[in-house]
């Protein structure tokens, strides 16, 4: 017996000429370029309540967003905390991160910081101190503060942009690094601009959805 | 003696004194007190009473659940409440019933479970409601706060487990605020894009003393919903619609949830725009209307899939462009500029890039669009093309009497025998697709199914929830598959106890039919674990539960048996033995091109 339905088979059907890319964007030369991942800093103001950090980090893991660092701390308002996330994703992914974060009930506002935002990280670096004079010279070079020293080791605190910390770690490497602990990036917008103030949802989404903005990769200063 | 107990004793003594003085008037006084308690309920004295008061304040009339140790205080408070509690046979059923109740009534459905296994049994139902944006509130018992984190008896980290599958969840930590937590969960479940919420209730918190009345249901300040779309984008979208030659509307589940069916119907009919629905959008537009192309997607109609592939403007409303709808992204509506209406900004450009993002409530935004569109698009040729596709790819099937019973025939027969407002619930599998394809839906909130999560076993508990939410004169029909029905058929005991008038048609092919279809198409017919030749006789099983059982093997039994089952006042189960080889067509293989749907086995 016959199985299936009547009708022209697939090869007899007209097919449209167009196509979309993997991100669902209709292909035209200007937007066809695949969106390469870029590093950016997202700041979220959240209600300071138990479970909010797990809500945020869980969102990142289950949606498979690539997270580079995540820091959280209180703000001047004791009911609010600020979460700073550094992510590396293509533009559509970054848009999704912002929108999905904003959807979480305890999240008050979300903003992607400008590349010129102030970004800082803190690192504790414990090195072998066989040659104290040289170690201290390197420490001076990076404005590192000594937080502990023993006959065998010296531990320094360095704050600054990620690149500075990485450069310091590289340089300290010559003495033999015993242990490192880094905090991840925390950041604030420059000047009078608010870091994560509530924005008009339509405006932001409309522009984000259309990818009209020219995105720049975040740079540490 | 505690201060509180002392007060009570003192009050009792005073009451006794009063009795002695006005002995003869005592019965009247008691009556007055009773009358008074109806208008102003007694103040709450415990966290559990505050929980129940919060539900009452929210207008909750029904709840579904299963008793257990940690939730006992709440059930004790329910004992004195007007809320009708339907005891389910399994918590999964409670969650699905509450989910279906929410779909049919439009108000959040309530389910309750105890801690640990009770709570984890809700997870499937929560995930289902989350994927389909159904309003629902789950209340789970939890071990006393001092034991939390100690792996106590029947302890699970319920908020941890359910975070990814709920819109929001809360661990209640104070008897004074537990009622307000429930009020807020109720408001959140229904506001904006609906979804399931959960409140975890430690036993010491519900047992704890409090005189705090819960706050009225309201969402937290941080939760903002935008109702109206940006006027500029509306104007641009309207212009795009006016200038399009091949427009199509795609109505999703959000249209039904946002009560926008009426506005969408008016808009489509006024401007003569062909209408496609997603599976959750079934019922948003009458399928017997000329403009209707019915459902698109993996098992959508050929004409809907042709139209969605060839349109130049797609007005997607309340849809999240799931992969079962879009097929491969690259070939989805490739010529179309997309106007996307959604209340959830995160749905915009998530899967398909939106050229005109309209964030807002579906009904409001469609009205904004209706105002902005002055001229109907010139699309006479396009409409004629759509009608041509309707006849080229018609959903007709062969049903020769000397061959095994075809499932499509049974779906159509039940549709014929029931009114337009009949509610259909389904499990998941081939039967679900036949129920989509061959039943003609005309009204919103009459199609209740598990879409995003694809939960086998959804049909029967959903029918229970739908029955309780439905009007008395509305029929409730459940299509289930043999495999799907077997997963939750313990719910029959509930349907019998509550004497719920439900007709279950089990389209029985003794296979996990959809899997068998895929195995035939993509795994060289190797029926690994999909052969269910060990199925029980469902008509006899139904009788064992106390329901009416029927069996259909042939075409000539269909009409009479259906009539008998429908007229039975109570749950009835028809074990319909269909052609075991019957398959669902058309079919777009997953990730395929919607326009390249297969009509027969050899086109796959």
JSON list of C-alpha atoms in Angstrom, two decimals, chain A residues 121 123 125 127 135 137-144 158-175 177 180 182 220-221:
[
{"chain": "A", "resi": 121, "resn": "UNK", "atom": "CA", "xyz": [42.53, 43.21, 38.37]},
{"chain": "A", "resi": 123, "resn": "UNK", "atom": "CA", "xyz": [47.04, 39.48, 41.67]},
{"chain": "A", "resi": 125, "resn": "UNK", "atom": "CA", "xyz": [52.33, 36.55, 43.23]},
{"chain": "A", "resi": 127, "resn": "UNK", "atom": "CA", "xyz": [58.13, 34.09, 44.02]},
{"chain": "A", "resi": 135, "resn": "UNK", "atom": "CA", "xyz": [63.16, 40.67, 42.87]},
{"chain": "A", "resi": 137, "resn": "UNK", "atom": "CA", "xyz": [63.76, 45.85, 41.43]},
{"chain": "A", "resi": 138, "resn": "UNK", "atom": "CA", "xyz": [61.18, 44.03, 39.32]},
{"chain": "A", "resi": 139, "resn": "UNK", "atom": "CA", "xyz": [58.54, 44.67, 41.95]},
{"chain": "A", "resi": 140, "resn": "UNK", "atom": "CA", "xyz": [59.29, 48.41, 41.80]},
{"chain": "A", "resi": 141, "resn": "UNK", "atom": "CA", "xyz": [58.98, 48.32, 38.06]},
{"chain": "A", "resi": 142, "resn": "UNK", "atom": "CA", "xyz": [55.38, 47.16, 38.32]},
{"chain": "A", "resi": 143, "resn": "UNK", "atom": "CA", "xyz": [54.44, 49.20, 41.41]},
{"chain": "A", "resi": 144, "resn": "UNK", "atom": "CA", "xyz": [54.00, 45.95, 43.28]},
{"chain": "A", "resi": 158, "resn": "UNK", "atom": "CA", "xyz": [49.82, 43.97, 41.95]},
{"chain": "A", "resi": 159, "resn": "UNK", "atom": "CA", "xyz": [46.80, 45.81, 40.71]},
{"chain": "A", "resi": 160, "resn": "UNK", "atom": "CA", "xyz": [46.24, 47.07, 37.22]},
{"chain": "A", "resi": 161, "resn": "UNK", "atom": "CA", "xyz": [45.01, 46.18, 33.81]},
{"chain": "A", "resi": 162, "resn": "UNK", "atom": "CA", "xyz": [45.20, 42.60, 32.75]},
{"chain": "A", "resi": 163, "resn": "UNK", "atom": "CA", "xyz": [48.14, 43.20, 30.41]},
{"chain": "A", "resi": 164, "resn": "UNK", "atom": "CA", "xyz": [50.19, 44.76, 33.18]},
{"chain": "A", "resi": 165, "resn": "UNK", "atom": "CA", "xyz": [49.58, 41.80, 35.46]},
{"chain": "A", "resi": 166, "resn": "UNK", "atom": "CA", "xyz": [50.44, 39.37, 32.74]},
{"chain": "A", "resi": 167, "resn": "UNK", "atom": "CA", "xyz": [53.60, 41.26, 31.94]},
{"chain": "A", "resi": 168, "resn": "UNK", "atom": "CA", "xyz": [54.53, 41.25, 35.63]},
{"chain": "A", "resi": 169, "resn": "UNK", "atom": "CA", "xyz": [53.95, 37.51, 35.89]},
{"chain": "A", "resi": 170, "resn": "UNK", "atom": "CA", "xyz": [56.11, 36.99, 32.84]},
{"chain": "A", "resi": 171, "resn": "UNK", "atom": "CA", "xyz": [58.92, 39.07, 34.29]},
{"chain": "A", "resi": 172, "resn": "UNK", "atom": "CA", "xyz": [58.70, 37.53, 37.76]},
{"chain": "A", "resi": 173, "resn": "UNK", "atom": "CA", "xyz": [58.88, 34.17, 36.01]},
{"chain": "A", "resi": 174, "resn": "UNK", "atom": "CA", "xyz": [62.67, 34.43, 35.84]},
{"chain": "A", "resi": 175, "resn": "UNK", "atom": "CA", "xyz": [62.90, 34.07, 39.64]},
{"chain": "A", "resi": 177, "resn": "UNK", "atom": "CA", "xyz": [56.95, 31.62, 40.64]},
{"chain": "A", "resi": 180, "resn": "UNK", "atom": "CA", "xyz": [49.59, 32.95, 41.87]},
{"chain": "A", "resi": 182, "resn": "UNK", "atom": "CA", "xyz": [44.21, 36.49, 40.57]},
{"chain": "A", "resi": 220, "resn": "UNK", "atom": "CA", "xyz": [42.77, 47.38, 28.96]},
{"chain": "A", "resi": 221, "resn": "UNK", "atom": "CA", "xyz": [44.36, 50.71, 29.66]}
]
